[in-house]
């Protein structure tokens, strides 16, 4: 078997021994094995050569006049972490060999040795030195990758000490101080949200995996200025083989430009919807004047065309209203006006108001009245939530069906159920109906006019009140929307 499996690899070896016979013997055997061998006749020369040139393996005699092998081992360990040292020892120096190993020698070979014994020891060392070099290459590759990532990287150990970070992270968090290796997280940041997600990750149980995220808003410190940044931090744990948490890895992305774009989009939508709403209302009232015959008698055909026009314009008014609502919700305006409200009163008047619409479709619309506690909410927004849900229930239920609204108290929450005996929603569509502009298109619903914005608005309002909304549905049987809101 060849000493080195990879024949393209030529390990650089230095043999330091005051005995010429040993130097020459080692050199001859190892050169034959495809190694590049240099020799030194004492410790001083050996150390000089090590300082000038990199060696993979150093074979050094322990007992030499002047600088001995022990000092060679110590100096190599200090300066060349991935160089492997083998000590050559005389008969009675086993103790010395053990001491040399403690100082960092990888192996020892007792004198006299056969060529085969030398090959075995060097072969083991070659494997070791290659592993060390692979680790060193891997480390450099990893460091380069982390340093040039566009995102910030922050790694902590279990005790929340920083063990790895990159320049992007320091820039994002505006840190300009000393190096942070092994420093506590608090030396870098006191941001509560960031600290909370890292604490959350470090507190996970054995084998548990979670991604925790938070939006943080530090100020980027430039020369004389301070720019508001929006960052998204995502923290995950890293574990050992038995699942114990060893620390946290947090990746931070700069989402400032996305936030700015989003703000611009909302401002634009809000402006356009507002500008459209006014002329649309004028068109609607003028159509009504025509239909009421105030501008002259109309025939059946003309009335029919005008009523179709009127429905389309109403659809556009609804769209612009919904868009305006959404931009108000995004701007955080809806939860500003919270008061103690009695949901049952709101539901009662809504159900009363919608009876006409239900009767047009021969749908029985009923409210099961119960006593509900007051909740802290924005009354107008609550009206919007349940008006959307009840309108949908009526729209998506065929003639002759039933729509029922019920209230209940469950622990610290008030629950409101809006159920219908309508078309229902296919299971694969259910997760999508709360997405903006998403509408389910089936044979039964394709002619129903809508914007796909009702449910997203409902969800945003409910969540802004710290509530939740769920839906259960079966095609051809009906749907139930369940809203939970905390009792104040
Ligand atoms: P829109 O009603 O304007 O289309 P929504 O956001 O209110 O928008 O609803 C999204 C979709 O969810 C609707 O297009 C419809 O397919 C479905 N949906 C909502 N409510 C019901 C319901 N009660 N029964 C059946 N389908 C419904």
XYZ file of C-alpha atoms and ligand atoms in Angstrom:
515
model
C 0.000 0.000 0.000
C 1.320 3.428 -0.880
C 2.094 5.728 2.025
C 0.018 8.487 0.450
C -3.168 7.448 -1.298
C -3.488 10.651 -3.323
C -0.403 10.567 -5.555
C -0.850 14.200 -6.598
C -0.230 15.257 -2.996
C 3.394 15.709 -1.956
C 3.711 16.369 1.774
C 6.529 18.697 2.810
C 8.543 17.055 5.589
C 11.423 18.384 7.703
C 13.666 15.910 9.541
C 15.627 17.454 12.448
C 18.250 15.113 13.939
C 21.862 15.481 14.932
C 22.582 11.938 13.683
C 23.485 12.018 10.009
C 22.461 8.344 9.615
C 18.895 9.079 10.742
C 18.571 12.225 8.593
C 19.767 10.463 5.486
C 17.806 7.271 6.171
C 14.514 9.141 6.691
C 15.144 11.347 3.690
C 15.779 8.361 1.411
C 12.740 6.357 2.530
C 10.319 9.290 2.457
C 11.542 10.748 -0.845
C 10.781 7.365 -2.414
C 7.246 7.728 -1.020
C 6.669 10.938 -2.996
C 7.442 13.304 -0.075
C 9.458 16.525 -0.386
C 12.059 16.151 2.353
C 14.420 18.739 3.901
C 16.832 18.003 6.735
C 18.375 19.991 9.594
C 21.236 18.836 11.830
C 20.133 20.729 14.952
C 17.231 22.549 16.602
C 18.439 26.080 15.704
C 18.671 25.351 11.973
C 15.377 23.469 12.122
C 13.508 26.404 13.674
C 15.026 28.810 11.135
C 13.816 26.590 8.271
C 10.340 26.327 9.843
C 10.153 30.121 10.052
C 10.984 30.469 6.348
C 8.962 27.639 4.862
C 5.729 25.792 5.602
C 6.040 22.087 6.480
C 3.147 19.614 6.738
C 5.090 17.235 8.993
C 8.148 17.701 11.212
C 10.131 14.723 12.493
C 12.358 15.880 15.320
C 14.792 14.167 17.614
C 14.086 14.914 21.277
C 17.638 14.813 22.552
C 19.881 17.196 20.635
C 22.618 19.528 21.794
C 21.343 23.151 21.933
C 17.659 23.550 21.190
C 15.989 20.196 21.877
C 12.926 18.552 20.338
C 10.657 19.659 23.175
C 11.208 23.318 22.307
C 10.699 22.589 18.617
C 7.301 21.039 19.458
C 6.325 24.040 21.574
C 7.350 26.606 18.902
C 5.585 24.760 16.084
C 2.375 24.528 18.140
C 2.475 28.282 18.695
C 3.064 29.244 15.099
C 1.709 26.536 12.787
C -1.490 25.030 14.092
C -1.958 22.597 11.240
C 1.608 21.252 11.137
C 1.963 17.761 12.632
C 5.046 16.973 14.769
C 6.470 13.452 15.314
C 9.187 13.052 17.923
C 12.070 10.607 17.481
C 13.133 9.171 20.823
C 16.046 7.143 22.190
C 15.549 3.920 24.242
C 15.085 5.266 27.697
C 13.009 8.317 26.896
C 9.409 7.076 26.866
C 8.548 9.588 29.564
C 9.908 12.370 27.404
C 7.828 11.192 24.462
C 4.700 11.320 26.595
C 5.602 14.824 27.743
C 6.170 15.841 24.113
C 2.738 14.463 23.190
C 1.222 16.501 26.015
C 2.926 19.573 24.552
C 1.252 18.882 21.235
C 3.339 16.277 19.367
C 1.058 14.033 17.321
C 3.049 10.778 17.637
C 6.483 9.375 18.488
C 8.818 6.834 16.966
C 11.451 5.082 19.097
C 15.044 4.645 17.866
C 16.114 2.431 16.209
C 13.223 2.077 13.780
C 12.708 0.103 10.589
C 11.676 1.737 7.287
C 8.219 0.191 7.712
C 7.749 1.657 11.191
C 8.660 5.057 9.769
C 6.193 4.642 6.908
C 3.354 3.712 9.291
C 3.903 6.743 11.528
C 4.278 9.168 8.615
C 1.275 7.704 6.822
C -0.909 8.324 9.920
C 0.472 11.846 10.168
C -0.233 12.572 6.499
C -3.887 11.667 7.071
C -3.971 13.909 10.128
C -2.323 16.848 8.419
C -4.710 16.595 5.466
C -7.694 16.558 7.824
C -6.327 19.611 9.634
C -5.775 21.367 6.324
C -9.272 20.475 5.136
C -10.709 21.945 8.329
C -8.577 25.075 7.888
C -9.733 25.443 4.243
C -13.325 24.877 5.293
C -12.984 27.543 7.985
C -11.563 30.086 5.531
C -14.240 29.274 2.974
C -16.921 29.638 5.639
C -15.472 32.919 6.921
C -15.252 34.374 3.414
C -18.834 33.309 2.706
C -20.150 34.825 5.942
C -18.144 38.026 5.502
C -19.444 38.665 2.010
C -23.092 37.764 2.606
C -25.514 40.584 1.913
C -27.355 39.737 5.138
C -26.129 40.163 8.692
C -25.029 36.983 10.508
C -24.923 36.616 14.271
C -24.095 33.361 16.054
C -24.213 33.018 19.831
C -23.443 30.149 22.163
C -25.879 28.784 24.741
C -24.916 31.523 27.236
C -25.673 34.279 24.707
C -22.005 35.068 24.024
C -21.158 36.111 20.474
C -19.101 33.498 18.644
C -19.439 34.636 15.029
C -20.613 37.771 13.227
C -19.952 39.581 9.975
C -19.240 43.202 8.999
C -22.754 43.567 7.495
C -24.281 42.860 10.906
C -22.166 45.548 12.575
C -23.112 48.064 9.889
C -26.825 47.205 10.156
C -26.857 47.555 13.946
C -24.669 50.658 13.840
C -21.921 49.078 15.985
C -18.515 50.742 15.785
C -16.770 49.470 18.925
C -14.207 46.796 19.791
C -14.129 43.226 18.398
C -17.026 41.211 19.766
C -15.697 37.645 19.907
C -16.795 35.955 23.140
C -18.514 39.154 24.274
C -22.079 38.998 25.638
C -24.859 39.866 23.178
C -25.580 43.022 25.206
C -22.176 44.413 24.121
C -23.525 44.518 20.560
C -27.182 45.385 20.994
C -29.831 46.081 23.582
C -32.656 45.840 21.055
C -35.494 44.175 22.963
C -37.068 42.356 20.024
C -33.772 40.913 18.798
C -32.806 39.819 22.309
C -36.253 38.279 22.816
C -36.077 36.024 19.736
C -32.545 34.872 20.620
C -33.691 34.155 24.201
C -36.645 32.255 22.728
C -34.338 30.097 20.612
C -31.896 29.395 23.456
C -34.811 28.413 25.690
C -36.051 25.665 23.337
C -36.303 22.131 24.660
C -33.984 19.299 23.535
C -34.772 18.336 19.943
C -37.160 21.279 19.419
C -36.689 23.402 16.298
C -38.273 26.787 15.670
C -37.694 29.852 13.509
C -38.436 33.060 15.412
C -38.572 36.361 13.577
C -38.852 40.008 14.473
C -38.790 43.358 12.723
C -36.322 45.773 14.222
C -35.812 49.419 13.374
C -32.365 50.715 14.291
C -30.883 53.957 12.992
C -27.985 53.568 10.608
C -25.298 55.976 11.752
C -23.635 57.713 8.839
C -21.450 60.796 8.869
C -23.499 63.363 10.689
C -26.781 61.691 9.693
C -28.898 58.876 11.029
C -31.082 56.915 8.612
C -34.038 54.816 9.765
C -33.522 51.168 8.808
C -36.098 48.387 8.742
C -34.530 44.985 9.403
C -36.024 41.516 9.542
C -34.249 39.142 11.918
C -34.783 35.374 11.817
C -33.271 33.211 14.521
C -32.863 29.412 14.568
C -31.142 27.039 16.988
C -28.158 24.816 16.262
C -27.949 21.550 18.088
C -25.610 18.653 18.752
C -26.379 15.089 17.655
C -28.583 14.441 20.657
C -30.640 17.550 19.952
C -29.295 19.743 22.765
C -29.309 23.434 21.896
C -25.728 24.669 21.558
C -26.551 28.199 20.474
C -28.440 30.438 18.074
C -27.911 31.595 14.492
C -29.614 34.836 13.476
C -29.795 36.117 9.915
C -30.758 39.755 9.432
C -32.099 41.166 6.160
C -32.420 44.816 5.286
C -36.037 45.338 4.174
C -35.908 49.143 4.214
C -36.436 49.501 0.461
C -39.377 47.049 0.561
C -40.994 49.022 3.369
C -40.535 52.262 1.465
C -42.009 50.744 -1.699
C -44.919 49.402 0.306
C -45.564 52.802 1.849
C -45.441 54.407 -1.607
C -47.835 51.777 -2.982
C -50.307 52.340 -0.146
C -50.141 56.113 -0.526
C -50.658 55.771 -4.283
C -53.612 53.377 -3.939
C -55.165 55.571 -1.327
C -54.818 58.662 -3.515
C -56.159 56.950 -6.658
C -59.108 55.319 -4.850
C -60.052 58.625 -3.333
C -59.882 60.414 -6.669
C -61.975 57.703 -8.383
C -64.673 57.518 -5.730
C -65.965 61.049 -6.205
C -66.661 60.916 -9.999
C -68.088 57.390 -9.616
C -70.626 58.611 -7.070
C -71.604 61.426 -9.438
C -72.082 58.903 -12.273
C -74.219 56.741 -9.977
C -76.482 59.595 -8.958
C -76.862 60.681 -12.581
C -77.799 57.132 -13.631
C -80.403 57.195 -10.852
C -81.827 60.476 -12.176
C -82.143 58.869 -15.611
C -83.707 55.687 -14.194
C -86.178 57.630 -12.078
C -87.407 59.237 -15.299
C -86.402 62.722 -14.156
C -84.739 63.390 -17.493
C -87.541 62.010 -19.615
C -89.417 58.729 -20.027
C -87.251 55.621 -20.652
C -88.124 52.425 -22.469
C -87.643 48.949 -20.927
C -84.423 48.351 -22.896
C -82.884 51.651 -21.782
C -83.828 50.986 -18.145
C -82.266 47.539 -18.393
C -78.993 48.936 -19.802
C -78.896 51.642 -17.125
C -79.467 49.163 -14.324
C -76.578 46.987 -15.615
C -74.401 50.117 -15.778
C -75.425 51.016 -12.278
C -74.416 47.561 -10.920
C -70.997 47.770 -12.576
C -70.401 51.266 -11.212
C -71.464 50.078 -7.741
C -68.851 47.312 -8.064
C -66.212 49.953 -8.842
C -67.304 52.075 -5.860
C -66.985 48.993 -3.642
C -63.514 48.294 -5.036
C -62.305 51.817 -4.345
C -63.862 51.702 -0.850
C -62.124 48.407 -0.127
C -58.780 49.697 -1.409
C -59.130 52.756 0.787
C -59.977 50.570 3.791
C -56.943 48.408 3.171
C -54.610 51.369 2.998
C -56.133 52.749 6.192
C -55.582 49.380 7.877
C -51.981 49.252 6.670
C -51.380 52.728 8.027
C -52.619 51.430 11.398
C -55.571 53.814 11.433
C -58.354 51.385 12.261
C -57.429 50.527 15.798
C -57.084 54.114 16.888
C -60.623 54.572 18.027
C -61.207 51.716 20.479
C -64.076 51.918 22.931
C -66.192 49.568 25.015
C -68.688 48.118 22.539
C -71.579 45.709 22.832
C -71.191 43.355 19.867
C -74.726 41.979 20.181
C -76.166 45.476 19.522
C -74.006 45.871 16.424
C -75.018 42.414 15.151
C -78.672 43.091 15.882
C -78.829 46.257 13.833
C -76.729 44.740 11.021
C -78.998 41.680 10.764
C -82.037 43.974 10.749
C -80.513 46.130 8.028
C -79.679 43.134 5.851
C -83.101 41.490 6.024
C -84.208 43.192 2.778
C -81.209 41.802 0.914
C -81.793 38.314 2.352
C -85.514 38.410 1.505
C -84.703 39.287 -2.129
C -83.077 35.843 -2.320
C -85.649 34.167 -0.097
C -82.931 33.474 2.469
C -83.823 33.240 6.146
C -81.380 35.423 8.073
C -81.466 35.094 11.863
C -79.517 36.153 14.924
C -79.442 33.931 18.012
C -79.345 36.520 20.763
C -77.289 35.918 23.918
C -75.766 38.228 26.504
C -72.225 39.138 25.546
C -69.753 41.096 27.681
C -68.402 44.415 26.412
C -65.274 44.294 24.295
C -62.704 46.995 23.619
C -62.986 47.628 19.904
C -63.506 50.116 17.123
C -67.273 49.990 16.527
C -67.156 50.977 12.852
C -64.531 48.324 12.117
C -66.617 45.676 13.911
C -69.589 46.670 11.711
C -67.356 46.249 8.682
C -66.195 42.771 9.785
C -69.668 41.345 10.318
C -71.279 43.203 7.440
C -68.687 41.595 5.133
C -69.215 38.115 6.605
C -73.026 38.318 6.532
C -73.049 39.824 3.010
C -70.779 36.992 1.794
C -73.008 34.413 3.492
C -76.050 35.832 1.659
C -74.245 36.202 -1.680
C -72.695 32.732 -1.667
C -75.892 30.933 -0.624
C -78.504 29.901 -3.213
C -82.167 30.987 -3.015
C -84.113 29.461 -0.146
C -81.047 28.927 2.082
C -80.329 29.881 5.676
C -77.858 32.278 7.280
C -77.423 32.175 11.050
C -75.409 34.458 13.329
C -74.579 33.242 16.852
C -72.550 34.647 19.736
C -70.920 32.877 22.679
C -68.432 33.458 25.481
C -65.448 31.100 25.565
C -62.946 31.792 28.360
C -61.482 35.264 27.853
C -62.935 35.542 24.371
C -66.173 36.382 22.661
C -66.858 34.116 19.698
C -69.161 35.002 16.803
C -70.205 32.390 14.254
C -71.670 33.303 10.849
C -72.974 30.118 9.221
C -74.687 29.565 5.897
C -76.139 26.695 3.916
C -74.426 27.942 0.745
C -72.119 26.748 -2.007
C -69.229 26.099 0.372
C -65.538 26.330 -0.438
C -63.295 23.497 -1.678
C -60.630 22.430 0.863
C -57.762 23.438 -1.461
C -59.202 26.968 -1.796
C -59.704 27.525 1.947
C -56.151 28.640 2.770
C -56.263 31.237 -0.018
C -59.536 33.053 0.548
C -57.924 35.537 2.954
C -55.374 36.589 0.327
C -55.846 39.952 -1.328
C -57.806 39.850 -4.602
C -58.268 36.066 -4.347
C -61.692 34.884 -5.523
C -62.863 31.311 -5.910
C -64.183 30.775 -9.417
C -66.698 27.953 -9.725
C -69.659 27.366 -12.041
C -71.973 28.688 -9.272
C -69.976 31.757 -8.233
C -68.473 33.005 -11.485
C -71.238 35.563 -12.118
C -71.089 37.057 -8.635
C -69.411 40.458 -8.656
C -66.747 40.979 -5.994
C -63.276 42.335 -5.362
C -61.570 39.600 -3.354
C -60.727 42.226 -0.735
C -63.547 41.631 1.778
C -61.966 38.761 3.721
C -58.441 40.272 3.788
C -59.979 43.405 5.310
C -61.957 41.319 7.824
C -58.813 39.396 8.818
C -56.694 42.540 9.198
C -59.316 44.206 11.402
C -59.787 41.116 13.571
C -56.024 40.710 13.998
C -55.597 44.398 14.800
C -57.976 43.690 17.695
C -55.819 40.717 18.797
C -58.487 38.300 17.595
C -58.531 35.373 15.193
C -60.741 34.203 12.334
C -61.292 30.624 11.227
C -63.403 29.021 8.577
C -64.946 25.604 8.135
C -66.640 24.723 4.918
C -68.012 21.840 2.904
C -68.834 22.165 -0.755
C -72.557 21.995 -1.428
C -73.328 22.075 2.333
C -72.232 25.474 3.615
C -69.622 27.514 5.457
C -69.054 28.818 8.964
C -66.781 31.786 9.706
C -65.757 31.979 13.372
C -64.385 35.227 14.808
C -62.782 35.296 18.293
C -62.164 38.621 20.022
C -60.648 39.171 23.462
C -62.932 40.452 26.226
C -61.584 43.737 27.543
P -65.377 38.739 -2.690
O -66.573 38.265 -1.975
O -65.415 40.172 -3.056
O -64.971 37.877 -3.817
P -63.962 38.067 -0.273
O -62.572 38.374 0.137
O -65.042 38.535 0.621
O -64.119 38.658 -1.703
O -64.077 36.517 -0.442
C -63.095 35.793 -1.148
C -63.680 34.538 -1.743
O -64.029 33.640 -0.706
C -64.944 34.777 -2.508
O -64.669 35.079 -3.855
C -65.688 33.458 -2.366
O -65.287 32.588 -3.390
C -65.213 32.893 -1.053
N -66.212 33.083 0.024
C -66.260 34.053 0.952
N -67.298 33.874 1.791
C -67.937 32.753 1.395
C -69.088 32.021 1.860
N -69.798 32.422 2.921
N -69.423 30.908 1.180
C -68.715 30.486 0.113
N -67.634 31.130 -0.366
C -67.236 32.238 0.251
